[in-house]
């Protein structure tokens, strides 16, 4: 867990994306913002306080005055905070929105799908940033 504040936990996951498919993900994100009822399974989970996916194109990474590293991939940043344990959160998230998770993460490299849950948990754990 990271950023423990009382009973709420924060989670950040950064996953590499195939650059040729980034535009499709951007389109999907626009669609889900325009059609929030498509995320009803996520919205109904009261222990989730916040969840957001953001696409960071490789040319948009900050350089902080240093030479840029040549990046091969774009990246997706997922940020969330929630009550409960990490396992409960991932289980509920996968149960409530399995096809939505697969749709939003479809272009992420080595994404195993949200079901079976063990592979999904391993993927999130491997890409989580504390």
Short mmCIF file of N, CA and C in Angstrom, two decimals:
data_model
loop_
_atom_site.label_atom_id
_atom_site.label_comp_id
_atom_site.label_asym_id
_atom_site.label_seq_id
_atom_site.Cartn_x
_atom_site.Cartn_y
_atom_site.Cartn_z
N UNK A 1 0.83 -1.18 0.00
CA UNK A 1 0.00 0.00 0.00
C UNK A 1 0.88 1.25 0.00
N UNK A 2 0.35 2.29 -0.54
CA UNK A 2 1.08 3.55 -0.53
C UNK A 2 0.17 4.66 -0.05
N UNK A 3 0.76 5.70 0.46
CA UNK A 3 0.05 6.90 0.88
C UNK A 3 -1.12 6.61 1.80
N UNK A 4 -0.84 5.94 2.89
CA UNK A 4 -1.89 5.60 3.84
C UNK A 4 -2.31 6.86 4.58
N UNK A 5 -3.58 7.15 4.56
CA UNK A 5 -4.13 8.30 5.28
C UNK A 5 -5.42 7.83 5.94
N UNK A 6 -5.34 7.50 7.22
CA UNK A 6 -6.52 6.94 7.87
C UNK A 6 -6.79 5.58 7.30
N UNK A 7 -7.99 5.40 6.74
CA UNK A 7 -8.35 4.11 6.15
C UNK A 7 -8.37 4.15 4.63
N UNK A 8 -8.01 5.27 4.05
CA UNK A 8 -8.01 5.39 2.59
C UNK A 8 -6.61 5.12 2.05
N UNK A 9 -6.55 4.40 0.94
CA UNK A 9 -5.28 4.07 0.30
C UNK A 9 -5.27 4.63 -1.11
N UNK A 10 -4.10 5.01 -1.56
CA UNK A 10 -3.93 5.49 -2.93
C UNK A 10 -3.20 4.42 -3.74
N UNK A 11 -3.54 4.33 -5.00
CA UNK A 11 -2.87 3.39 -5.89
C UNK A 11 -2.58 4.09 -7.21
N UNK A 12 -1.35 3.92 -7.69
CA UNK A 12 -0.92 4.46 -8.98
C UNK A 12 -0.34 3.32 -9.80
N UNK A 13 -0.81 3.18 -11.02
CA UNK A 13 -0.33 2.12 -11.90
C UNK A 13 0.05 2.77 -13.23
N UNK A 14 1.27 2.50 -13.70
CA UNK A 14 1.75 3.04 -14.97
C UNK A 14 2.02 1.86 -15.89
N UNK A 15 1.30 1.80 -17.01
CA UNK A 15 1.47 0.69 -17.93
C UNK A 15 1.88 1.20 -19.31
N UNK A 16 2.83 0.52 -19.94
CA UNK A 16 3.21 0.90 -21.30
C UNK A 16 2.10 0.53 -22.29
N UNK A 17 1.91 1.40 -23.29
CA UNK A 17 0.89 1.18 -24.31
C UNK A 17 1.53 1.14 -25.69
N UNK A 18 0.91 0.41 -26.58
CA UNK A 18 1.35 0.39 -27.96
C UNK A 18 1.01 1.74 -28.61
N UNK A 19 1.99 2.49 -29.05
CA UNK A 19 1.71 3.83 -29.60
C UNK A 19 0.74 3.83 -30.78
N UNK A 20 0.75 2.79 -31.58
CA UNK A 20 -0.15 2.78 -32.74
C UNK A 20 -1.62 2.68 -32.34
N UNK A 21 -1.90 2.28 -31.07
CA UNK A 21 -3.28 2.16 -30.61
C UNK A 21 -3.70 3.26 -29.64
N UNK A 22 -2.81 4.18 -29.34
CA UNK A 22 -3.13 5.22 -28.36
C UNK A 22 -4.34 6.04 -28.78
N UNK A 23 -4.47 6.33 -30.04
CA UNK A 23 -5.60 7.14 -30.51
C UNK A 23 -6.92 6.43 -30.24
N UNK A 24 -6.93 5.10 -30.31
CA UNK A 24 -8.16 4.35 -30.04
C UNK A 24 -8.52 4.50 -28.56
N UNK A 25 -7.51 4.40 -27.69
CA UNK A 25 -7.78 4.58 -26.27
C UNK A 25 -8.29 5.99 -25.97
N UNK A 26 -7.74 6.97 -26.61
CA UNK A 26 -8.20 8.35 -26.40
C UNK A 26 -9.67 8.47 -26.82
N UNK A 27 -10.03 7.84 -27.91
CA UNK A 27 -11.41 7.84 -28.36
C UNK A 27 -12.32 7.13 -27.36
N UNK A 28 -11.86 5.99 -26.84
CA UNK A 28 -12.63 5.26 -25.83
C UNK A 28 -12.82 6.10 -24.56
N UNK A 29 -11.79 6.82 -24.15
CA UNK A 29 -11.89 7.67 -22.97
C UNK A 29 -12.93 8.77 -23.20
N UNK A 30 -12.93 9.37 -24.39
CA UNK A 30 -13.92 10.41 -24.70
C UNK A 30 -15.33 9.82 -24.65
N UNK A 31 -15.47 8.61 -25.18
CA UNK A 31 -16.78 7.95 -25.18
C UNK A 31 -17.26 7.69 -23.76
N UNK A 32 -16.38 7.19 -22.89
CA UNK A 32 -16.81 6.90 -21.51
C UNK A 32 -17.12 8.17 -20.73
N UNK A 33 -16.45 9.28 -21.05
CA UNK A 33 -16.80 10.55 -20.40
C UNK A 33 -18.18 11.02 -20.88
N UNK A 34 -18.48 10.79 -22.15
CA UNK A 34 -19.76 11.21 -22.70
C UNK A 34 -20.90 10.28 -22.30
N UNK A 35 -20.58 9.03 -22.00
CA UNK A 35 -21.58 8.02 -21.63
C UNK A 35 -21.24 7.44 -20.25
N UNK A 36 -21.35 8.21 -19.16
CA UNK A 36 -20.94 7.71 -17.84
C UNK A 36 -21.73 6.50 -17.36
N UNK A 37 -22.91 6.27 -17.91
CA UNK A 37 -23.67 5.09 -17.51
C UNK A 37 -22.96 3.79 -17.88
N UNK A 38 -22.03 3.86 -18.82
CA UNK A 38 -21.26 2.67 -19.20
C UNK A 38 -20.33 2.22 -18.07
N UNK A 39 -20.08 3.12 -17.11
CA UNK A 39 -19.23 2.79 -15.96
C UNK A 39 -20.05 2.61 -14.69
N UNK A 40 -21.32 2.25 -14.85
CA UNK A 40 -22.21 2.13 -13.69
C UNK A 40 -21.67 1.13 -12.66
N UNK A 41 -21.04 0.06 -13.10
CA UNK A 41 -20.47 -0.91 -12.17
C UNK A 41 -19.40 -0.30 -11.30
N UNK A 42 -18.61 0.59 -11.87
CA UNK A 42 -17.56 1.28 -11.12
C UNK A 42 -18.15 2.33 -10.19
N UNK A 43 -19.09 3.09 -10.70
CA UNK A 43 -19.69 4.17 -9.92
C UNK A 43 -20.44 3.61 -8.71
N UNK A 44 -20.98 2.41 -8.83
CA UNK A 44 -21.73 1.79 -7.73
C UNK A 44 -20.87 1.28 -6.59
N UNK A 45 -19.55 1.25 -6.75
CA UNK A 45 -18.66 0.77 -5.69
C UNK A 45 -18.37 1.93 -4.73
N UNK A 46 -19.05 1.94 -3.60
CA UNK A 46 -18.97 3.09 -2.69
C UNK A 46 -17.61 3.24 -2.01
N UNK A 47 -16.81 2.20 -1.95
CA UNK A 47 -15.51 2.31 -1.28
C UNK A 47 -14.43 2.91 -2.19
N UNK A 48 -14.77 3.15 -3.45
CA UNK A 48 -13.84 3.82 -4.35
C UNK A 48 -14.16 5.31 -4.31
N UNK A 49 -13.18 6.11 -3.91
CA UNK A 49 -13.38 7.55 -3.82
C UNK A 49 -13.06 8.24 -5.14
N UNK A 50 -12.11 7.67 -5.88
CA UNK A 50 -11.63 8.33 -7.09
C UNK A 50 -10.96 7.29 -7.96
N UNK A 51 -11.17 7.36 -9.26
CA UNK A 51 -10.46 6.50 -10.21
C UNK A 51 -10.33 7.27 -11.52
N UNK A 52 -9.11 7.28 -12.04
CA UNK A 52 -8.89 8.01 -13.30
C UNK A 52 -7.80 7.35 -14.11
N UNK A 53 -8.04 7.28 -15.42
CA UNK A 53 -7.05 6.81 -16.38
C UNK A 53 -6.60 8.00 -17.20
N UNK A 54 -5.30 8.13 -17.41
CA UNK A 54 -4.75 9.23 -18.20
C UNK A 54 -3.71 8.65 -19.16
N UNK A 55 -3.77 9.06 -20.40
CA UNK A 55 -2.79 8.63 -21.39
C UNK A 55 -1.68 9.69 -21.44
N UNK A 56 -0.45 9.22 -21.34
CA UNK A 56 0.71 10.11 -21.46
C UNK A 56 1.48 9.67 -22.71
N UNK A 57 1.41 10.50 -23.72
CA UNK A 57 2.15 10.17 -24.95
C UNK A 57 3.64 10.33 -24.70
N UNK A 58 4.43 9.56 -25.39
CA UNK A 58 5.88 9.58 -25.15
C UNK A 58 6.49 10.95 -25.37
N UNK A 59 5.95 11.73 -26.30
CA UNK A 59 6.51 13.06 -26.54
C UNK A 59 6.06 14.07 -25.47
N UNK A 60 5.12 13.70 -24.61
CA UNK A 60 4.64 14.60 -23.56
C UNK A 60 5.33 14.40 -22.21
N UNK A 61 6.23 13.43 -22.11
CA UNK A 61 6.95 13.24 -20.85
C UNK A 61 7.81 14.46 -20.58
N UNK A 62 7.79 14.95 -19.35
CA UNK A 62 8.63 16.12 -19.04
C UNK A 62 10.11 15.74 -19.06
N UNK A 63 10.95 16.72 -19.40
CA UNK A 63 12.39 16.42 -19.44
C UNK A 63 13.15 17.05 -18.28
N UNK A 64 12.51 17.97 -17.55
CA UNK A 64 13.14 18.61 -16.38
C UNK A 64 14.53 19.14 -16.69
N UNK A 65 14.72 19.66 -17.91
CA UNK A 65 15.99 20.26 -18.29
C UNK A 65 17.08 19.26 -18.65
N UNK A 66 16.74 18.00 -18.72
CA UNK A 66 17.71 16.97 -19.07
C UNK A 66 17.44 16.49 -20.49
N UNK A 67 18.41 15.85 -21.11
CA UNK A 67 18.15 15.27 -22.43
C UNK A 67 17.04 14.23 -22.33
N UNK A 68 16.18 14.22 -23.31
CA UNK A 68 15.06 13.26 -23.31
C UNK A 68 15.56 11.84 -23.55
N UNK A 69 14.97 10.92 -22.82
CA UNK A 69 15.21 9.50 -23.10
C UNK A 69 14.34 9.11 -24.29
N UNK A 70 14.87 8.33 -25.20
CA UNK A 70 14.04 7.88 -26.33
C UNK A 70 13.06 6.81 -25.84
N UNK A 71 11.79 7.16 -25.76
CA UNK A 71 10.77 6.20 -25.31
C UNK A 71 10.15 5.52 -26.51
N UNK A 72 9.94 4.22 -26.40
CA UNK A 72 9.31 3.46 -27.48
C UNK A 72 7.80 3.41 -27.33
N UNK A 73 7.30 3.65 -26.11
CA UNK A 73 5.88 3.46 -25.82
C UNK A 73 5.25 4.73 -25.28
N UNK A 74 3.94 4.80 -25.45
CA UNK A 74 3.13 5.74 -24.69
C UNK A 74 2.80 5.02 -23.38
N UNK A 75 2.23 5.75 -22.43
CA UNK A 75 1.94 5.14 -21.14
C UNK A 75 0.55 5.54 -20.68
N UNK A 76 -0.05 4.64 -19.90
CA UNK A 76 -1.32 4.95 -19.27
C UNK A 76 -1.09 4.99 -17.76
N UNK A 77 -1.55 6.07 -17.16
CA UNK A 77 -1.48 6.24 -15.72
C UNK A 77 -2.86 6.02 -15.16
N UNK A 78 -2.98 5.10 -14.21
CA UNK A 78 -4.23 4.87 -13.50
C UNK A 78 -4.01 5.28 -12.06
N UNK A 79 -4.84 6.18 -11.57
CA UNK A 79 -4.77 6.64 -10.18
C UNK A 79 -6.11 6.37 -9.53
N UNK A 80 -6.07 5.92 -8.29
CA UNK A 80 -7.30 5.65 -7.56
C UNK A 80 -7.03 5.74 -6.07
N UNK A 81 -8.07 6.01 -5.30
CA UNK A 81 -7.99 5.83 -3.86
C UNK A 81 -9.27 5.17 -3.38
N UNK A 82 -9.15 4.41 -2.30
CA UNK A 82 -10.22 3.51 -1.89
C UNK A 82 -10.07 3.15 -0.41
N UNK A 83 -11.13 2.61 0.14
CA UNK A 83 -11.12 2.03 1.48
C UNK A 83 -10.99 0.53 1.34
N UNK A 84 -10.45 -0.12 2.36
CA UNK A 84 -10.33 -1.57 2.34
C UNK A 84 -8.94 -2.01 1.95
N UNK A 85 -8.80 -3.30 1.75
CA UNK A 85 -7.49 -3.85 1.40
C UNK A 85 -7.29 -3.80 -0.11
N UNK A 86 -6.05 -3.94 -0.51
CA UNK A 86 -5.70 -3.95 -1.92
C UNK A 86 -6.40 -5.11 -2.63
N UNK A 87 -6.39 -6.29 -2.02
CA UNK A 87 -7.03 -7.47 -2.63
C UNK A 87 -8.53 -7.27 -2.80
N UNK A 88 -9.18 -6.72 -1.79
CA UNK A 88 -10.62 -6.46 -1.89
C UNK A 88 -10.91 -5.49 -3.03
N UNK A 89 -10.09 -4.48 -3.12
CA UNK A 89 -10.28 -3.46 -4.16
C UNK A 89 -10.16 -4.07 -5.55
N UNK A 90 -9.08 -4.79 -5.79
CA UNK A 90 -8.87 -5.38 -7.11
C UNK A 90 -9.96 -6.40 -7.43
N UNK A 91 -10.34 -7.21 -6.45
CA UNK A 91 -11.41 -8.19 -6.66
C UNK A 91 -12.72 -7.51 -7.05
N UNK A 92 -13.11 -6.48 -6.30
CA UNK A 92 -14.37 -5.79 -6.56
C UNK A 92 -14.32 -5.06 -7.90
N UNK A 93 -13.19 -4.45 -8.19
CA UNK A 93 -13.02 -3.73 -9.44
C UNK A 93 -13.17 -4.68 -10.62
N UNK A 94 -12.55 -5.83 -10.53
CA UNK A 94 -12.60 -6.82 -11.60
C UNK A 94 -14.00 -7.42 -11.73
N UNK A 95 -14.68 -7.64 -10.60
CA UNK A 95 -16.04 -8.19 -10.64
C UNK A 95 -17.04 -7.19 -11.22
N UNK A 96 -16.88 -5.91 -10.86
CA UNK A 96 -17.86 -4.90 -11.25
C UNK A 96 -17.71 -4.45 -12.70
N UNK A 97 -16.51 -4.50 -13.23
CA UNK A 97 -16.25 -3.89 -14.53
C UNK A 97 -15.26 -4.68 -15.38
N UNK A 98 -15.40 -6.00 -15.49
CA UNK A 98 -14.37 -6.77 -16.21
C UNK A 98 -14.21 -6.37 -17.67
N UNK A 99 -15.29 -6.20 -18.40
CA UNK A 99 -15.16 -5.85 -19.82
C UNK A 99 -14.69 -4.41 -19.97
N UNK A 100 -15.08 -3.53 -19.04
CA UNK A 100 -14.62 -2.15 -19.08
C UNK A 100 -13.13 -2.05 -18.84
N UNK A 101 -12.62 -2.81 -17.89
CA UNK A 101 -11.18 -2.83 -17.63
C UNK A 101 -10.44 -3.34 -18.86
N UNK A 102 -10.95 -4.40 -19.44
CA UNK A 102 -10.31 -4.95 -20.64
C UNK A 102 -10.33 -3.95 -21.79
N UNK A 103 -11.39 -3.19 -21.91
CA UNK A 103 -11.48 -2.19 -22.97
C UNK A 103 -10.49 -1.05 -22.73
N UNK A 104 -10.42 -0.55 -21.50
CA UNK A 104 -9.55 0.59 -21.21
C UNK A 104 -8.07 0.21 -21.25
N UNK A 105 -7.74 -1.03 -20.88
CA UNK A 105 -6.35 -1.46 -20.84
C UNK A 105 -5.96 -2.32 -22.06
N UNK A 106 -6.83 -2.44 -23.04
CA UNK A 106 -6.58 -3.40 -24.12
C UNK A 106 -5.26 -3.16 -24.84
N UNK A 107 -4.84 -1.90 -24.98
CA UNK A 107 -3.62 -1.64 -25.74
C UNK A 107 -2.37 -1.60 -24.86
N UNK A 108 -2.54 -1.87 -23.57
CA UNK A 108 -1.37 -1.91 -22.69
C UNK A 108 -0.59 -3.21 -22.94
N UNK A 109 0.69 -3.07 -22.99
CA UNK A 109 1.56 -4.20 -23.31
C UNK A 109 1.50 -5.24 -22.19
N UNK A 110 1.33 -6.49 -22.58
CA UNK A 110 1.25 -7.66 -21.69
C UNK A 110 0.04 -7.65 -20.76
N UNK A 111 -0.99 -6.87 -21.08
CA UNK A 111 -2.20 -6.87 -20.26
C UNK A 111 -2.87 -8.25 -20.38
N UNK A 112 -3.13 -8.93 -19.25
CA UNK A 112 -3.62 -10.31 -19.31
C UNK A 112 -5.14 -10.45 -19.31
N UNK A 113 -5.91 -9.39 -19.24
CA UNK A 113 -7.35 -9.32 -19.05
C UNK A 113 -7.65 -9.37 -17.55
N UNK A 114 -8.82 -8.88 -17.19
CA UNK A 114 -9.17 -8.77 -15.77
C UNK A 114 -9.62 -10.09 -15.16
N UNK A 115 -9.94 -11.05 -16.00
CA UNK A 115 -10.31 -12.39 -15.53
C UNK A 115 -9.50 -13.38 -16.35
N UNK A 116 -8.77 -14.28 -15.73
CA UNK A 116 -8.74 -14.65 -14.32
C UNK A 116 -8.03 -13.60 -13.46
N UNK A 117 -8.48 -13.50 -12.25
CA UNK A 117 -8.07 -12.43 -11.35
C UNK A 117 -6.60 -12.51 -10.96
N UNK A 118 -6.04 -13.69 -10.84
CA UNK A 118 -4.64 -13.81 -10.39
C UNK A 118 -3.68 -13.15 -11.37
N UNK A 119 -3.87 -13.37 -12.65
CA UNK A 119 -3.00 -12.75 -13.65
C UNK A 119 -3.18 -11.24 -13.64
N UNK A 120 -4.42 -10.77 -13.47
CA UNK A 120 -4.69 -9.33 -13.42
C UNK A 120 -4.01 -8.70 -12.20
N UNK A 121 -4.11 -9.34 -11.05
CA UNK A 121 -3.45 -8.83 -9.84
C UNK A 121 -1.94 -8.78 -10.02
N UNK A 122 -1.37 -9.80 -10.63
CA UNK A 122 0.08 -9.80 -10.87
C UNK A 122 0.48 -8.66 -11.80
N UNK A 123 -0.33 -8.39 -12.80
CA UNK A 123 -0.05 -7.30 -13.73
C UNK A 123 -0.09 -5.95 -13.01
N UNK A 124 -1.13 -5.74 -12.23
CA UNK A 124 -1.25 -4.48 -11.48
C UNK A 124 -0.09 -4.33 -10.51
N UNK A 125 0.23 -5.39 -9.80
CA UNK A 125 1.34 -5.35 -8.82
C UNK A 125 2.66 -5.02 -9.52
N UNK A 126 2.88 -5.60 -10.69
CA UNK A 126 4.15 -5.38 -11.41
C UNK A 126 4.28 -3.95 -11.93
N UNK A 127 3.16 -3.28 -12.18
CA UNK A 127 3.18 -1.93 -12.75
C UNK A 127 2.81 -0.84 -11.76
N UNK A 128 2.55 -1.23 -10.53
CA UNK A 128 2.17 -0.26 -9.50
C UNK A 128 3.38 0.54 -9.05
N UNK A 129 3.15 1.83 -8.82
CA UNK A 129 4.19 2.73 -8.34
C UNK A 129 3.77 3.24 -6.97
N UNK A 130 4.55 2.93 -5.96
CA UNK A 130 4.21 3.40 -4.60
C UNK A 130 4.62 4.84 -4.42
#
